[in-house]
Amino acid sequence: MHIFLIRHGESIANNGQNYIKRIPDHLVTLSEVGKQQAHEAGIFLANYCKEKGICLDNARIWRSPYCRTRQTSEEFNASLHISDIREDITLIEQQFGLFDSIPKEEWGKLFPREYEEYQRQRQNYGKFYARLPLGESPFDVAIRVHQFMGTIHRDYKKHGIDTLFIFTHGTTLRSFLLRYFHYSPEWFHEEKNPKNCWIREIKDHEDCGYINQ
């Protein structure tokens, strides 16, 4: 099985525009830069698959139902030309709760008590286990992502879907790797968030790393 994990392109949250607009996270769109990133990365990935002899006859796109991941997959698919596109809610971004669409430097000012408790959790348990107020921890994300893995393994066994392009978010992408390869929470602590439109390749049971840094 071949799996390509792809983080969405630059969004209006990534470039700071949404700090003013405060659009709900699931409706955050790509910036113009993000659209271009996704378009160029899609060309790169299509050429990469061709050069590596990766057949796309039994390929499927899975994506988070968030606006920015939908847009990213559409830009990629202009080059990949995959007709089988599906969505799964377990692929969405980590829920930021009270801190959603707020700059990190403002968290403590707007919610001092909640921020203090979050910082206490980070110091005592580490960032993998620390839960954002009214939101999720990376641990929570890893638990829900594990449910999605059952789907892709069943589709491989029953329908021969052997090449997957999964469009998701930074924390979710790393949580997928953690569960798929049984990496440790310590690995998560050290693993940096991928940049926009970075592509991580998995071939069978091998983590091939990012192919377009």
Short mmCIF file of N, CA, C and O in Angstrom, two decimals, residues 32-97:
data_model
loop_
_atom_site.label_atom_id
_atom_site.label_comp_id
_atom_site.label_asym_id
_atom_site.label_seq_id
_atom_site.Cartn_x
_atom_site.Cartn_y
_atom_site.Cartn_z
N GLU A 32 -4.28 33.06 -1.39
CA GLU A 32 -3.84 32.95 -2.79
C GLU A 32 -2.50 32.22 -2.87
O GLU A 32 -2.26 31.44 -3.79
N VAL A 33 -1.65 32.49 -1.89
CA VAL A 33 -0.37 31.77 -1.83
C VAL A 33 -0.62 30.28 -1.64
O VAL A 33 0.03 29.44 -2.29
N GLY A 34 -1.56 29.92 -0.79
CA GLY A 34 -1.87 28.53 -0.54
C GLY A 34 -2.38 27.81 -1.77
O GLY A 34 -2.05 26.64 -2.01
N LYS A 35 -3.20 28.49 -2.56
CA LYS A 35 -3.70 27.88 -3.80
C LYS A 35 -2.55 27.59 -4.76
O LYS A 35 -2.51 26.53 -5.39
N GLN A 36 -1.62 28.53 -4.85
CA GLN A 36 -0.47 28.33 -5.72
C GLN A 36 0.43 27.20 -5.21
O GLN A 36 0.94 26.39 -5.99
N GLN A 37 0.62 27.17 -3.90
CA GLN A 37 1.39 26.08 -3.29
C GLN A 37 0.80 24.72 -3.66
O GLN A 37 1.51 23.79 -4.05
N ALA A 38 -0.51 24.61 -3.50
CA ALA A 38 -1.19 23.34 -3.77
C ALA A 38 -1.11 22.97 -5.25
O ALA A 38 -0.91 21.80 -5.59
N HIS A 39 -1.25 23.95 -6.11
CA HIS A 39 -1.17 23.69 -7.55
C HIS A 39 0.21 23.15 -7.93
O HIS A 39 0.33 22.14 -8.63
N GLU A 40 1.25 23.81 -7.43
CA GLU A 40 2.62 23.39 -7.75
C GLU A 40 2.96 22.04 -7.11
O GLU A 40 3.61 21.20 -7.74
N ALA A 41 2.51 21.83 -5.88
CA ALA A 41 2.77 20.55 -5.21
C ALA A 41 2.04 19.41 -5.90
O ALA A 41 2.53 18.28 -5.94
N GLY A 42 0.86 19.70 -6.45
CA GLY A 42 0.12 18.68 -7.18
C GLY A 42 0.86 18.24 -8.44
O GLY A 42 0.90 17.04 -8.76
N ILE A 43 1.45 19.18 -9.14
CA ILE A 43 2.25 18.86 -10.33
C ILE A 43 3.45 18.00 -9.92
O ILE A 43 3.77 17.00 -10.55
N PHE A 44 4.11 18.42 -8.82
CA PHE A 44 5.25 17.66 -8.32
C PHE A 44 4.85 16.23 -8.00
O PHE A 44 5.55 15.27 -8.38
N LEU A 45 3.73 16.05 -7.31
CA LEU A 45 3.33 14.71 -6.86
C LEU A 45 2.93 13.83 -8.04
O LEU A 45 3.25 12.63 -8.06
N ALA A 46 2.25 14.40 -9.01
CA ALA A 46 1.87 13.63 -10.19
C ALA A 46 3.12 13.14 -10.93
O ALA A 46 3.20 11.98 -11.36
N ASN A 47 4.10 14.02 -11.07
CA ASN A 47 5.35 13.64 -11.73
C ASN A 47 6.11 12.60 -10.91
O ASN A 47 6.72 11.67 -11.46
N TYR A 48 6.07 12.76 -9.59
CA TYR A 48 6.76 11.81 -8.70
C TYR A 48 6.17 10.41 -8.86
O TYR A 48 6.92 9.43 -8.97
N CYS A 49 4.86 10.32 -8.88
CA CYS A 49 4.21 9.02 -9.03
C CYS A 49 4.56 8.40 -10.38
O CYS A 49 4.79 7.18 -10.48
N LYS A 50 4.60 9.22 -11.41
CA LYS A 50 4.94 8.72 -12.74
C LYS A 50 6.37 8.20 -12.78
O LYS A 50 6.64 7.12 -13.31
N GLU A 51 7.30 8.96 -12.20
CA GLU A 51 8.71 8.57 -12.20
C GLU A 51 8.94 7.30 -11.39
O GLU A 51 9.78 6.47 -11.74
N LYS A 52 8.18 7.15 -10.29
CA LYS A 52 8.35 5.97 -9.42
C LYS A 52 7.53 4.77 -9.88
O LYS A 52 7.58 3.71 -9.27
N GLY A 53 6.77 4.94 -10.95
CA GLY A 53 5.95 3.85 -11.46
C GLY A 53 4.78 3.49 -10.56
O GLY A 53 4.35 2.33 -10.51
N ILE A 54 4.25 4.48 -9.84
CA ILE A 54 3.13 4.24 -8.93
C ILE A 54 1.83 4.32 -9.73
O ILE A 54 1.47 5.37 -10.25
N CYS A 55 1.14 3.20 -9.84
CA CYS A 55 -0.10 3.12 -10.61
C CYS A 55 -1.24 3.75 -9.82
O CYS A 55 -1.41 3.48 -8.63
N LEU A 56 -2.05 4.57 -10.49
CA LEU A 56 -3.16 5.25 -9.83
C LEU A 56 -4.51 4.66 -10.20
O LEU A 56 -5.55 5.26 -9.93
N ASP A 57 -4.51 3.47 -10.79
CA ASP A 57 -5.77 2.85 -11.21
C ASP A 57 -6.66 2.53 -10.01
O ASP A 57 -7.89 2.60 -10.11
N ASN A 58 -6.06 2.15 -8.89
CA ASN A 58 -6.83 1.84 -7.68
C ASN A 58 -6.54 2.86 -6.59
O ASN A 58 -6.38 2.51 -5.41
N ALA A 59 -6.47 4.12 -6.97
CA ALA A 59 -6.15 5.20 -6.02
C ALA A 59 -7.41 5.88 -5.52
O ALA A 59 -8.46 5.86 -6.17
N ARG A 60 -7.30 6.44 -4.35
CA ARG A 60 -8.43 7.16 -3.76
C ARG A 60 -7.91 8.38 -3.01
O ARG A 60 -6.84 8.33 -2.40
N ILE A 61 -8.66 9.45 -3.07
CA ILE A 61 -8.38 10.63 -2.26
C ILE A 61 -9.29 10.59 -1.02
O ILE A 61 -10.51 10.42 -1.14
N TRP A 62 -8.67 10.72 0.13
CA TRP A 62 -9.40 10.96 1.38
C TRP A 62 -9.05 12.36 1.85
O TRP A 62 -7.90 12.79 1.72
N ARG A 63 -10.02 13.05 2.39
CA ARG A 63 -9.74 14.41 2.85
C ARG A 63 -10.60 14.78 4.05
O ARG A 63 -11.70 14.24 4.25
N SER A 64 -10.07 15.68 4.83
CA SER A 64 -10.85 16.33 5.87
C SER A 64 -11.94 17.16 5.20
O SER A 64 -11.71 17.73 4.12
N PRO A 65 -13.13 17.26 5.79
CA PRO A 65 -14.20 18.06 5.19
C PRO A 65 -14.05 19.56 5.40
O PRO A 65 -14.96 20.32 5.04
N TYR A 66 -12.92 20.00 5.97
CA TYR A 66 -12.69 21.43 6.13
C TYR A 66 -12.44 22.09 4.77
O TYR A 66 -11.91 21.45 3.85
N CYS A 67 -12.83 23.34 4.67
CA CYS A 67 -12.75 24.05 3.39
C CYS A 67 -11.34 24.05 2.81
O CYS A 67 -11.15 23.80 1.62
N ARG A 68 -10.33 24.30 3.64
CA ARG A 68 -8.97 24.43 3.12
C ARG A 68 -8.39 23.11 2.62
O ARG A 68 -7.56 23.11 1.71
N THR A 69 -8.84 21.99 3.21
CA THR A 69 -8.36 20.70 2.72
C THR A 69 -9.09 20.30 1.45
O THR A 69 -8.51 19.68 0.56
N ARG A 70 -10.35 20.66 1.36
CA ARG A 70 -11.08 20.43 0.10
C ARG A 70 -10.42 21.21 -1.04
O ARG A 70 -10.19 20.66 -2.12
N GLN A 71 -10.13 22.47 -0.78
CA GLN A 71 -9.50 23.29 -1.82
C GLN A 71 -8.13 22.75 -2.21
O GLN A 71 -7.77 22.72 -3.40
N THR A 72 -7.36 22.33 -1.22
CA THR A 72 -6.03 21.79 -1.50
C THR A 72 -6.12 20.54 -2.36
O THR A 72 -5.38 20.38 -3.35
N SER A 73 -7.04 19.64 -2.02
CA SER A 73 -7.18 18.40 -2.80
C SER A 73 -7.60 18.69 -4.23
O SER A 73 -7.16 18.02 -5.17
N GLU A 74 -8.44 19.70 -4.41
CA GLU A 74 -8.88 20.04 -5.77
C GLU A 74 -7.73 20.58 -6.61
O GLU A 74 -7.62 20.27 -7.81
N GLU A 75 -6.87 21.38 -6.00
CA GLU A 75 -5.70 21.88 -6.72
C GLU A 75 -4.76 20.73 -7.09
O GLU A 75 -4.23 20.67 -8.20
N PHE A 76 -4.53 19.83 -6.15
CA PHE A 76 -3.69 18.66 -6.42
C PHE A 76 -4.29 17.79 -7.53
O PHE A 76 -3.60 17.32 -8.42
N ASN A 77 -5.60 17.61 -7.45
CA ASN A 77 -6.25 16.67 -8.36
C ASN A 77 -6.33 17.18 -9.79
O ASN A 77 -6.63 16.41 -10.71
N ALA A 78 -6.05 18.45 -9.98
CA ALA A 78 -5.95 18.97 -11.35
C ALA A 78 -4.81 18.28 -12.08
O ALA A 78 -4.81 18.19 -13.32
N SER A 79 -3.84 17.75 -11.34
CA SER A 79 -2.72 17.02 -11.92
C SER A 79 -2.83 15.51 -11.71
O SER A 79 -2.38 14.73 -12.55
N LEU A 80 -3.45 15.08 -10.59
CA LEU A 80 -3.54 13.65 -10.30
C LEU A 80 -4.66 12.95 -11.08
O LEU A 80 -4.55 11.78 -11.42
N HIS A 81 -5.77 13.65 -11.28
CA HIS A 81 -6.91 13.12 -12.04
C HIS A 81 -7.49 11.84 -11.41
O HIS A 81 -7.63 10.81 -12.07
N ILE A 82 -7.82 11.91 -10.14
CA ILE A 82 -8.40 10.77 -9.43
C ILE A 82 -9.89 11.05 -9.22
O ILE A 82 -10.28 12.10 -8.70
N SER A 83 -10.72 10.11 -9.65
CA SER A 83 -12.17 10.31 -9.60
C SER A 83 -12.78 9.90 -8.26
O SER A 83 -13.86 10.37 -7.89
N ASP A 84 -12.10 9.02 -7.53
CA ASP A 84 -12.63 8.49 -6.27
C ASP A 84 -12.19 9.41 -5.12
O ASP A 84 -11.05 9.35 -4.65
N ILE A 85 -13.10 10.28 -4.68
CA ILE A 85 -12.79 11.27 -3.63
C ILE A 85 -13.78 11.09 -2.48
O ILE A 85 -14.99 11.11 -2.69
N ARG A 86 -13.25 10.94 -1.28
CA ARG A 86 -14.10 10.73 -0.12
C ARG A 86 -13.63 11.60 1.05
O ARG A 86 -12.49 12.03 1.07
N GLU A 87 -14.53 11.80 2.00
CA GLU A 87 -14.22 12.61 3.17
C GLU A 87 -14.46 11.82 4.44
O GLU A 87 -15.31 10.92 4.48
N ASP A 88 -13.70 12.15 5.46
CA ASP A 88 -13.87 11.49 6.75
C ASP A 88 -13.66 12.52 7.86
O ASP A 88 -12.64 13.23 7.87
N ILE A 89 -14.60 12.59 8.78
CA ILE A 89 -14.54 13.61 9.83
C ILE A 89 -13.40 13.37 10.81
O ILE A 89 -12.99 14.28 11.53
N THR A 90 -12.86 12.15 10.86
CA THR A 90 -11.76 11.89 11.79
C THR A 90 -10.47 12.55 11.33
O THR A 90 -9.50 12.60 12.10
N LEU A 91 -10.45 13.09 10.11
CA LEU A 91 -9.24 13.72 9.56
C LEU A 91 -9.19 15.22 9.82
O LEU A 91 -8.27 15.90 9.35
N ILE A 92 -10.14 15.76 10.56
CA ILE A 92 -10.16 17.21 10.77
C ILE A 92 -9.03 17.65 11.70
O ILE A 92 -8.36 16.85 12.33
N GLU A 93 -8.85 18.96 11.76
CA GLU A 93 -7.80 19.55 12.58
C GLU A 93 -8.09 19.36 14.07
O GLU A 93 -9.23 19.14 14.48
N GLN A 94 -7.04 19.44 14.87
CA GLN A 94 -7.20 19.46 16.32
C GLN A 94 -8.15 20.59 16.69
O GLN A 94 -8.04 21.71 16.17
N GLN A 95 -9.08 20.32 17.58
CA GLN A 95 -10.04 21.33 18.03
C GLN A 95 -9.38 22.24 19.05
O GLN A 95 -8.90 21.77 20.09
N PHE A 96 -9.37 23.56 18.78
CA PHE A 96 -8.68 24.50 19.64
C PHE A 96 -9.58 25.10 20.72
O PHE A 96 -9.10 25.87 21.56
N GLY A 97 -10.86 24.78 20.70
CA GLY A 97 -11.74 25.20 21.79
C GLY A 97 -11.78 26.71 21.98
O GLY A 97 -11.99 27.47 21.03
#
